[in-house]
Short mmCIF file of N, CA and C in Angstrom, two decimals:
data_model
loop_
_atom_site.label_atom_id
_atom_site.label_comp_id
_atom_site.label_asym_id
_atom_site.label_seq_id
_atom_site.Cartn_x
_atom_site.Cartn_y
_atom_site.Cartn_z
N MET A 1 15.26 -12.15 -22.47
CA MET A 1 14.62 -12.09 -21.18
C MET A 1 13.99 -13.42 -20.83
N GLY A 2 13.48 -14.07 -21.76
CA GLY A 2 12.87 -15.36 -21.52
C GLY A 2 13.90 -16.41 -21.15
N SER A 3 15.11 -16.28 -21.69
CA SER A 3 16.15 -17.26 -21.38
C SER A 3 16.63 -17.12 -19.94
N ASP A 4 16.57 -15.92 -19.39
CA ASP A 4 16.96 -15.71 -17.98
C ASP A 4 16.02 -16.46 -17.05
N MET A 5 14.76 -16.48 -17.35
CA MET A 5 13.79 -17.16 -16.51
C MET A 5 13.98 -18.67 -16.58
N ILE A 6 14.37 -19.15 -17.73
CA ILE A 6 14.59 -20.59 -17.88
C ILE A 6 15.78 -21.01 -17.02
N LEU A 7 16.86 -20.21 -17.01
CA LEU A 7 18.03 -20.53 -16.21
C LEU A 7 17.71 -20.50 -14.72
N ALA A 8 16.90 -19.58 -14.28
CA ALA A 8 16.52 -19.49 -12.88
C ALA A 8 15.67 -20.68 -12.48
N ALA A 9 14.83 -21.15 -13.35
CA ALA A 9 13.96 -22.29 -13.04
C ALA A 9 14.77 -23.57 -12.95
N GLU A 10 15.83 -23.69 -13.73
CA GLU A 10 16.64 -24.90 -13.71
C GLU A 10 17.44 -25.04 -12.41
N SER A 11 17.82 -23.95 -11.76
CA SER A 11 18.63 -24.01 -10.54
C SER A 11 17.76 -23.94 -9.29
N GLY A 12 16.61 -24.49 -9.28
CA GLY A 12 15.68 -24.43 -8.16
C GLY A 12 16.12 -25.26 -6.97
N GLY A 13 16.90 -26.31 -7.13
CA GLY A 13 17.30 -27.18 -6.04
C GLY A 13 18.30 -26.54 -5.10
N SER A 14 19.10 -25.60 -5.54
CA SER A 14 20.12 -24.98 -4.69
C SER A 14 19.56 -23.86 -3.82
N GLY A 15 18.34 -23.47 -4.03
CA GLY A 15 17.72 -22.41 -3.23
C GLY A 15 17.53 -22.83 -1.79
N ALA A 16 17.15 -24.08 -1.57
CA ALA A 16 16.96 -24.59 -0.21
C ALA A 16 18.30 -24.65 0.53
N PHE A 17 19.34 -25.05 -0.19
CA PHE A 17 20.68 -25.10 0.42
C PHE A 17 21.15 -23.70 0.82
N ASN A 18 20.92 -22.72 -0.03
CA ASN A 18 21.31 -21.34 0.28
C ASN A 18 20.56 -20.82 1.50
N LEU A 19 19.29 -21.17 1.61
CA LEU A 19 18.50 -20.75 2.76
C LEU A 19 19.02 -21.39 4.05
N LEU A 20 19.34 -22.67 3.98
CA LEU A 20 19.92 -23.35 5.15
C LEU A 20 21.24 -22.72 5.55
N LEU A 21 22.07 -22.38 4.60
CA LEU A 21 23.37 -21.77 4.87
C LEU A 21 23.19 -20.41 5.54
N LEU A 22 22.21 -19.63 5.06
CA LEU A 22 21.96 -18.33 5.66
C LEU A 22 21.47 -18.44 7.11
N LEU A 23 20.75 -19.50 7.44
CA LEU A 23 20.29 -19.71 8.81
C LEU A 23 21.38 -20.31 9.70
N ALA A 24 22.27 -21.11 9.14
CA ALA A 24 23.30 -21.80 9.93
C ALA A 24 24.41 -20.85 10.39
N VAL A 25 24.78 -19.88 9.59
CA VAL A 25 25.89 -18.98 9.95
C VAL A 25 25.59 -18.19 11.22
N PRO A 26 24.42 -17.57 11.38
CA PRO A 26 24.15 -16.86 12.64
C PRO A 26 24.09 -17.80 13.85
N LEU A 27 23.59 -19.02 13.66
CA LEU A 27 23.56 -19.98 14.77
C LEU A 27 24.96 -20.35 15.23
N VAL A 28 25.86 -20.55 14.29
CA VAL A 28 27.25 -20.87 14.64
C VAL A 28 27.88 -19.70 15.39
N PHE A 29 27.66 -18.49 14.92
CA PHE A 29 28.20 -17.31 15.62
C PHE A 29 27.64 -17.21 17.04
N TYR A 30 26.36 -17.51 17.20
CA TYR A 30 25.75 -17.42 18.52
C TYR A 30 26.37 -18.43 19.48
N PHE A 31 26.46 -19.68 19.06
CA PHE A 31 26.94 -20.73 19.96
C PHE A 31 28.45 -20.69 20.19
N LEU A 32 29.23 -20.19 19.25
CA LEU A 32 30.68 -20.16 19.41
C LEU A 32 31.22 -18.84 19.96
N LEU A 33 30.53 -17.74 19.75
CA LEU A 33 31.06 -16.44 20.16
C LEU A 33 30.20 -15.72 21.19
N ILE A 34 28.95 -15.51 20.89
CA ILE A 34 28.10 -14.65 21.72
C ILE A 34 27.75 -15.31 23.05
N ARG A 35 27.32 -16.56 23.03
CA ARG A 35 26.89 -17.24 24.25
C ARG A 35 28.03 -17.40 25.27
N PRO A 36 29.23 -17.90 24.89
CA PRO A 36 30.31 -18.01 25.88
C PRO A 36 30.75 -16.66 26.44
N GLN A 37 30.74 -15.62 25.60
CA GLN A 37 31.15 -14.30 26.08
C GLN A 37 30.15 -13.75 27.09
N SER A 38 28.87 -13.93 26.86
CA SER A 38 27.88 -13.44 27.83
C SER A 38 27.96 -14.24 29.12
N LYS A 39 28.27 -15.52 29.04
CA LYS A 39 28.43 -16.34 30.25
C LYS A 39 29.61 -15.84 31.08
N ARG A 40 30.74 -15.54 30.43
CA ARG A 40 31.91 -15.01 31.15
C ARG A 40 31.59 -13.66 31.78
N ARG A 41 30.86 -12.81 31.06
CA ARG A 41 30.52 -11.50 31.58
C ARG A 41 29.64 -11.62 32.83
N LYS A 42 28.68 -12.56 32.82
CA LYS A 42 27.82 -12.77 33.99
C LYS A 42 28.63 -13.27 35.18
N GLU A 43 29.56 -14.20 34.95
CA GLU A 43 30.41 -14.71 36.03
C GLU A 43 31.27 -13.59 36.62
N GLN A 44 31.81 -12.72 35.77
CA GLN A 44 32.64 -11.61 36.23
C GLN A 44 31.82 -10.64 37.07
N MET A 45 30.62 -10.32 36.64
CA MET A 45 29.77 -9.40 37.40
C MET A 45 29.36 -10.02 38.74
N GLN A 46 29.09 -11.32 38.75
CA GLN A 46 28.75 -12.00 40.00
C GLN A 46 29.92 -11.96 40.98
N MET A 47 31.13 -12.21 40.47
CA MET A 47 32.32 -12.17 41.31
C MET A 47 32.53 -10.76 41.87
N GLN A 48 32.35 -9.73 41.06
CA GLN A 48 32.54 -8.36 41.51
C GLN A 48 31.49 -7.95 42.54
N ASN A 49 30.27 -8.46 42.43
CA ASN A 49 29.22 -8.14 43.39
C ASN A 49 29.38 -8.88 44.71
N ASP A 50 30.07 -10.03 44.70
CA ASP A 50 30.25 -10.84 45.90
C ASP A 50 31.49 -10.45 46.71
N ILE A 51 32.21 -9.42 46.33
CA ILE A 51 33.44 -9.03 47.03
C ILE A 51 33.09 -8.50 48.42
N GLN A 52 33.82 -9.00 49.41
CA GLN A 52 33.63 -8.59 50.80
C GLN A 52 34.93 -7.99 51.34
N PRO A 53 34.88 -7.14 52.36
CA PRO A 53 36.11 -6.60 52.96
C PRO A 53 36.99 -7.72 53.52
N GLY A 54 38.30 -7.54 53.37
CA GLY A 54 39.27 -8.52 53.85
C GLY A 54 39.73 -9.50 52.79
N VAL A 55 39.13 -9.46 51.61
CA VAL A 55 39.47 -10.39 50.53
C VAL A 55 40.64 -9.82 49.73
N ARG A 56 41.58 -10.68 49.31
CA ARG A 56 42.69 -10.26 48.44
C ARG A 56 42.22 -10.32 46.99
N VAL A 57 42.50 -9.26 46.22
CA VAL A 57 42.06 -9.19 44.83
C VAL A 57 43.22 -8.79 43.93
N LEU A 58 43.05 -9.07 42.63
CA LEU A 58 43.99 -8.65 41.60
C LEU A 58 43.24 -7.71 40.68
N THR A 59 43.77 -6.50 40.48
CA THR A 59 43.08 -5.52 39.62
C THR A 59 43.48 -5.75 38.17
N THR A 60 42.78 -5.08 37.26
CA THR A 60 43.08 -5.22 35.84
C THR A 60 44.45 -4.64 35.49
N SER A 61 44.98 -3.77 36.35
CA SER A 61 46.31 -3.21 36.11
C SER A 61 47.41 -4.08 36.71
N GLY A 62 47.03 -5.21 37.32
CA GLY A 62 48.03 -6.14 37.86
C GLY A 62 48.40 -5.87 39.30
N MET A 63 47.67 -5.03 39.99
CA MET A 63 47.98 -4.68 41.38
C MET A 63 47.25 -5.63 42.31
N ARG A 64 47.99 -6.20 43.26
CA ARG A 64 47.39 -7.06 44.28
C ARG A 64 47.09 -6.21 45.50
N ALA A 65 45.87 -6.34 46.04
CA ALA A 65 45.46 -5.50 47.15
C ALA A 65 44.44 -6.23 48.01
N THR A 66 44.19 -5.65 49.18
CA THR A 66 43.19 -6.17 50.10
C THR A 66 42.01 -5.21 50.14
N VAL A 67 40.80 -5.74 50.07
CA VAL A 67 39.59 -4.91 50.09
C VAL A 67 39.36 -4.41 51.50
N VAL A 68 39.23 -3.08 51.65
CA VAL A 68 38.99 -2.47 52.95
C VAL A 68 37.52 -2.13 53.11
N GLU A 69 36.93 -1.57 52.05
CA GLU A 69 35.56 -1.11 52.12
C GLU A 69 34.89 -1.32 50.77
N VAL A 70 33.59 -1.66 50.78
CA VAL A 70 32.83 -1.88 49.56
C VAL A 70 31.66 -0.90 49.52
N ASP A 71 31.55 -0.15 48.41
CA ASP A 71 30.42 0.76 48.19
C ASP A 71 29.53 0.16 47.11
N ASP A 72 28.55 0.95 46.64
CA ASP A 72 27.65 0.47 45.59
C ASP A 72 28.40 0.15 44.30
N ASP A 73 29.21 1.09 43.83
CA ASP A 73 29.92 0.87 42.58
C ASP A 73 31.43 0.97 42.73
N GLY A 74 31.93 1.09 43.94
CA GLY A 74 33.36 1.26 44.14
C GLY A 74 33.90 0.44 45.29
N LEU A 75 35.22 0.41 45.37
CA LEU A 75 35.95 -0.30 46.41
C LEU A 75 37.05 0.58 46.95
N VAL A 76 37.42 0.37 48.19
CA VAL A 76 38.62 0.98 48.74
C VAL A 76 39.58 -0.18 48.98
N LEU A 77 40.73 -0.13 48.29
CA LEU A 77 41.72 -1.20 48.37
C LEU A 77 42.96 -0.71 49.10
N GLU A 78 43.54 -1.58 49.91
CA GLU A 78 44.80 -1.28 50.59
C GLU A 78 45.90 -1.98 49.81
N ILE A 79 46.74 -1.17 49.14
CA ILE A 79 47.79 -1.74 48.30
C ILE A 79 49.10 -1.92 49.06
N ALA A 80 49.28 -1.23 50.18
CA ALA A 80 50.43 -1.38 51.06
C ALA A 80 49.96 -0.99 52.46
N ASP A 81 50.80 -1.20 53.45
CA ASP A 81 50.41 -0.86 54.82
C ASP A 81 50.11 0.63 54.93
N GLY A 82 48.84 0.97 55.19
CA GLY A 82 48.44 2.35 55.37
C GLY A 82 48.16 3.11 54.08
N VAL A 83 48.28 2.46 52.91
CA VAL A 83 48.03 3.13 51.63
C VAL A 83 46.73 2.59 51.06
N GLU A 84 45.69 3.43 51.06
CA GLU A 84 44.38 3.03 50.58
C GLU A 84 44.03 3.81 49.32
N VAL A 85 43.45 3.11 48.34
CA VAL A 85 43.13 3.69 47.05
C VAL A 85 41.71 3.29 46.68
N SER A 86 40.98 4.21 46.03
CA SER A 86 39.61 3.92 45.59
C SER A 86 39.63 3.40 44.16
N PHE A 87 38.86 2.35 43.91
CA PHE A 87 38.73 1.74 42.59
C PHE A 87 37.26 1.51 42.31
N VAL A 88 36.89 1.39 41.04
CA VAL A 88 35.56 0.94 40.69
C VAL A 88 35.57 -0.59 40.70
N LYS A 89 34.42 -1.19 40.89
CA LYS A 89 34.36 -2.65 40.98
C LYS A 89 34.82 -3.33 39.70
N GLN A 90 34.62 -2.67 38.57
CA GLN A 90 35.02 -3.26 37.30
C GLN A 90 36.53 -3.39 37.17
N ALA A 91 37.30 -2.72 38.04
CA ALA A 91 38.75 -2.81 37.99
C ALA A 91 39.27 -4.09 38.61
N VAL A 92 38.40 -4.84 39.31
CA VAL A 92 38.81 -6.10 39.92
C VAL A 92 38.70 -7.20 38.87
N MET A 93 39.83 -7.84 38.60
CA MET A 93 39.86 -8.88 37.60
C MET A 93 39.64 -10.25 38.23
N GLN A 94 40.17 -10.45 39.45
CA GLN A 94 40.15 -11.79 40.02
C GLN A 94 40.24 -11.70 41.54
N VAL A 95 39.57 -12.60 42.23
CA VAL A 95 39.71 -12.73 43.67
C VAL A 95 40.78 -13.78 43.91
N LEU A 96 41.81 -13.42 44.69
CA LEU A 96 42.94 -14.32 44.93
C LEU A 96 42.66 -15.23 46.10
N LYS A 97 43.12 -16.45 45.98
CA LYS A 97 43.04 -17.41 47.07
C LYS A 97 44.35 -17.36 47.84
N ASP A 98 44.33 -16.95 49.10
CA ASP A 98 45.54 -16.88 49.91
C ASP A 98 45.88 -18.26 50.45
N PRO A 99 47.15 -18.67 50.36
CA PRO A 99 47.53 -19.93 50.98
C PRO A 99 47.50 -19.79 52.49
N GLU A 100 47.21 -20.88 53.17
CA GLU A 100 47.13 -20.83 54.62
C GLU A 100 48.52 -20.60 55.21
N PRO A 101 48.63 -19.82 56.29
CA PRO A 101 49.93 -19.55 56.88
C PRO A 101 50.65 -20.81 57.35
N ASP A 102 49.93 -21.85 57.80
CA ASP A 102 50.58 -23.09 58.23
C ASP A 102 51.35 -23.73 57.09
N GLU A 103 50.79 -23.69 55.87
CA GLU A 103 51.46 -24.28 54.73
C GLU A 103 52.76 -23.54 54.43
N LEU A 104 52.76 -22.23 54.56
CA LEU A 104 53.97 -21.45 54.29
C LEU A 104 55.07 -21.80 55.27
N GLU A 105 54.74 -21.95 56.56
CA GLU A 105 55.75 -22.28 57.55
C GLU A 105 56.34 -23.66 57.28
N ASP A 106 55.52 -24.62 56.86
CA ASP A 106 56.00 -25.96 56.56
C ASP A 106 56.97 -25.93 55.38
N GLU A 107 56.67 -25.15 54.35
CA GLU A 107 57.54 -25.05 53.19
C GLU A 107 58.89 -24.46 53.58
N ASP A 108 58.91 -23.44 54.45
CA ASP A 108 60.16 -22.83 54.88
C ASP A 108 61.03 -23.84 55.63
N ASP A 109 60.42 -24.68 56.47
CA ASP A 109 61.17 -25.70 57.19
C ASP A 109 61.78 -26.70 56.22
N ASP A 110 61.01 -27.11 55.20
CA ASP A 110 61.52 -28.05 54.22
C ASP A 110 62.69 -27.46 53.46
N LEU A 111 62.63 -26.18 53.11
CA LEU A 111 63.72 -25.53 52.39
C LEU A 111 64.99 -25.49 53.24
N ASP A 112 64.86 -25.21 54.54
CA ASP A 112 66.03 -25.17 55.41
C ASP A 112 66.68 -26.54 55.50
N GLU A 113 65.88 -27.61 55.60
CA GLU A 113 66.44 -28.95 55.67
C GLU A 113 67.14 -29.32 54.38
N ASP A 114 66.58 -28.93 53.23
CA ASP A 114 67.21 -29.21 51.95
C ASP A 114 68.54 -28.49 51.82
N ALA A 115 68.62 -27.25 52.29
CA ALA A 115 69.86 -26.49 52.21
C ALA A 115 70.94 -27.14 53.06
N GLU A 116 70.59 -27.65 54.25
CA GLU A 116 71.57 -28.32 55.10
C GLU A 116 72.07 -29.58 54.44
N ARG A 117 71.19 -30.35 53.81
CA ARG A 117 71.61 -31.58 53.13
C ARG A 117 72.53 -31.25 51.96
N ASP A 118 72.24 -30.20 51.21
CA ASP A 118 73.06 -29.82 50.06
C ASP A 118 74.47 -29.45 50.48
N GLU A 119 74.61 -28.76 51.61
CA GLU A 119 75.94 -28.36 52.08
C GLU A 119 76.76 -29.58 52.47
N ASP A 120 76.14 -30.60 53.06
CA ASP A 120 76.86 -31.80 53.47
C ASP A 120 77.28 -32.64 52.28
N ASP A 121 76.48 -32.70 51.26
CA ASP A 121 76.75 -33.55 50.10
C ASP A 121 77.49 -32.81 48.99
N ALA A 122 77.99 -31.61 49.24
CA ALA A 122 78.62 -30.81 48.19
C ALA A 122 79.92 -31.45 47.73
N VAL A 123 80.19 -31.39 46.43
CA VAL A 123 81.40 -31.93 45.84
C VAL A 123 82.13 -30.77 45.16
N ASP A 124 83.42 -30.64 45.40
CA ASP A 124 84.21 -29.57 44.81
C ASP A 124 84.69 -30.03 43.43
N LEU A 125 84.25 -29.34 42.38
CA LEU A 125 84.58 -29.72 41.02
C LEU A 125 85.60 -28.79 40.38
N THR A 126 86.23 -27.92 41.14
CA THR A 126 87.19 -26.99 40.56
C THR A 126 88.52 -27.67 40.34
N LYS A 127 89.27 -27.23 39.31
CA LYS A 127 90.59 -27.79 39.01
C LYS A 127 91.65 -26.87 39.60
N ASP A 128 92.84 -27.42 39.82
CA ASP A 128 93.94 -26.65 40.40
C ASP A 128 94.57 -25.75 39.35
N ASP A 129 94.43 -24.45 39.49
CA ASP A 129 95.05 -23.43 38.63
C ASP A 129 94.90 -23.70 37.14
N ALA A 130 93.90 -24.38 36.71
CA ALA A 130 93.71 -24.64 35.29
C ALA A 130 92.39 -24.00 34.88
N GLU A 131 92.48 -23.23 33.82
CA GLU A 131 91.29 -22.57 33.32
C GLU A 131 90.91 -23.21 32.00
N VAL A 132 89.69 -23.67 31.90
CA VAL A 132 89.21 -24.32 30.68
C VAL A 132 88.16 -23.41 30.07
N VAL A 133 88.38 -23.06 28.82
CA VAL A 133 87.44 -22.22 28.10
C VAL A 133 86.85 -23.05 26.98
N LEU A 134 85.55 -23.08 26.92
CA LEU A 134 84.89 -23.84 25.87
C LEU A 134 84.43 -22.89 24.79
N SER A 135 84.71 -23.25 23.55
CA SER A 135 84.23 -22.44 22.44
C SER A 135 82.81 -22.88 22.12
N LYS A 136 82.20 -22.25 21.15
CA LYS A 136 80.85 -22.61 20.78
C LYS A 136 80.78 -24.03 20.24
N ASP A 137 81.88 -24.53 19.67
CA ASP A 137 81.92 -25.89 19.13
C ASP A 137 82.03 -26.93 20.23
N GLY A 138 82.46 -26.52 21.44
CA GLY A 138 82.65 -27.45 22.52
C GLY A 138 84.10 -27.87 22.65
N ASP A 139 85.00 -27.34 21.80
CA ASP A 139 86.42 -27.67 21.88
C ASP A 139 87.04 -26.95 23.06
N THR A 140 87.95 -27.63 23.76
CA THR A 140 88.62 -26.98 24.88
C THR A 140 89.80 -26.20 24.37
N GLU A 141 90.06 -25.08 24.98
CA GLU A 141 91.16 -24.22 24.58
C GLU A 141 92.02 -23.90 25.79
N ALA A 142 92.38 -24.92 26.57
CA ALA A 142 93.16 -24.70 27.79
C ALA A 142 94.56 -24.20 27.45
N GLU A 143 95.18 -24.78 26.38
CA GLU A 143 96.54 -24.34 26.02
C GLU A 143 96.53 -22.90 25.52
N ASP A 144 95.52 -22.54 24.74
CA ASP A 144 95.43 -21.17 24.23
C ASP A 144 95.25 -20.18 25.38
N ALA A 145 94.45 -20.54 26.37
CA ALA A 145 94.22 -19.66 27.50
C ALA A 145 95.50 -19.47 28.30
N ALA A 146 96.30 -20.55 28.46
CA ALA A 146 97.56 -20.45 29.19
C ALA A 146 98.56 -19.59 28.42
N ALA A 147 98.56 -19.69 27.10
CA ALA A 147 99.48 -18.89 26.29
C ALA A 147 99.08 -17.42 26.33
N ASP A 148 97.80 -17.12 26.37
CA ASP A 148 97.33 -15.74 26.42
C ASP A 148 97.69 -15.08 27.74
N GLU A 149 97.85 -15.85 28.81
CA GLU A 149 98.19 -15.26 30.10
C GLU A 149 99.59 -14.66 30.08
N ASP A 150 100.50 -15.23 29.25
CA ASP A 150 101.87 -14.72 29.18
C ASP A 150 101.93 -13.39 28.45
N LEU A 151 101.01 -13.17 27.52
CA LEU A 151 101.02 -11.92 26.75
C LEU A 151 100.44 -10.80 27.58
N GLU A 152 100.82 -9.56 27.21
CA GLU A 152 100.29 -8.39 27.89
C GLU A 152 98.84 -8.17 27.46
N PRO A 153 98.00 -7.78 28.37
CA PRO A 153 96.61 -7.54 27.99
C PRO A 153 96.51 -6.32 27.08
N GLU A 154 95.56 -6.41 26.16
CA GLU A 154 95.37 -5.29 25.24
C GLU A 154 94.76 -4.13 26.01
N SER A 155 95.22 -2.92 25.67
CA SER A 155 94.67 -1.76 26.36
C SER A 155 93.46 -1.26 25.57
N LYS A 156 92.44 -0.94 26.30
CA LYS A 156 91.22 -0.41 25.69
C LYS A 156 91.00 0.98 26.24
N PRO A 157 90.58 1.90 25.39
CA PRO A 157 90.35 3.27 25.87
C PRO A 157 89.20 3.31 26.86
N LYS A 158 89.39 4.09 27.89
CA LYS A 158 88.35 4.26 28.90
C LYS A 158 87.70 5.61 28.69
N GLY A 159 86.40 5.63 28.68
CA GLY A 159 85.69 6.89 28.51
C GLY A 159 85.60 7.29 27.04
N LYS A 160 85.21 8.52 26.81
CA LYS A 160 85.02 9.03 25.45
C LYS A 160 86.31 9.69 24.97
N THR A 161 86.59 9.52 23.71
CA THR A 161 87.75 10.15 23.11
C THR A 161 87.27 11.28 22.21
N LYS A 162 87.85 12.46 22.38
CA LYS A 162 87.46 13.60 21.56
C LYS A 162 88.34 13.64 20.32
N VAL A 163 87.71 13.82 19.18
CA VAL A 163 88.42 13.88 17.92
C VAL A 163 88.00 15.16 17.22
N LYS A 164 88.99 15.90 16.72
CA LYS A 164 88.68 17.12 15.98
C LYS A 164 88.23 16.75 14.58
N ALA A 165 87.23 17.42 14.12
CA ALA A 165 86.76 17.20 12.77
C ALA A 165 87.62 18.00 11.82
N ALA A 166 87.99 17.37 10.72
CA ALA A 166 88.83 18.05 9.73
C ALA A 166 87.97 19.08 9.00
N ASP A 167 88.59 20.18 8.63
CA ASP A 167 87.87 21.20 7.87
C ASP A 167 87.58 20.68 6.48
N LYS A 168 86.34 20.71 6.11
CA LYS A 168 85.95 20.22 4.80
C LYS A 168 85.90 21.41 3.86
N PRO A 169 86.46 21.25 2.70
CA PRO A 169 86.37 22.35 1.73
C PRO A 169 84.96 22.48 1.21
N SER A 170 84.54 23.70 1.01
CA SER A 170 83.20 23.97 0.49
C SER A 170 83.16 23.64 -0.99
N ALA A 171 82.10 23.15 -1.45
CA ALA A 171 82.01 22.79 -2.86
C ALA A 171 81.50 23.93 -3.67
#
């Protein structure tokens, strides 16, 4: 029993390190896990409380809708023309930013101009009556394809084929 006390007295310097380690672990958990999560939760609650009618939102189930009415703890969302559904505020994951209608019209005009340019600059890359088949290796098999055209196509059964089961002898 006396020797146990001597061993404990000799390891006195590591006690301070153990105490520091015990205090450091909860601090690391607080700053890396708890604090950022509570910050995100506060931002989410603020966003849900600031929702006004006419805003486009994305629900947690992935549904995009327009807010029609806001209650204390619920929302009425219009998911299609004339289709209104009640949700709780917690079901709103994100408020969507709608692009301005002018920007959409400009993009459509640009797409039409690009399509017209593509039609004018089109190049015909097809070969005359020659079929080229590439294998996985990249080798061309044009001669093999031409030879296969002369042969009759293999017939494959269409639909299900009924087969009688042979009588098995009992053991």
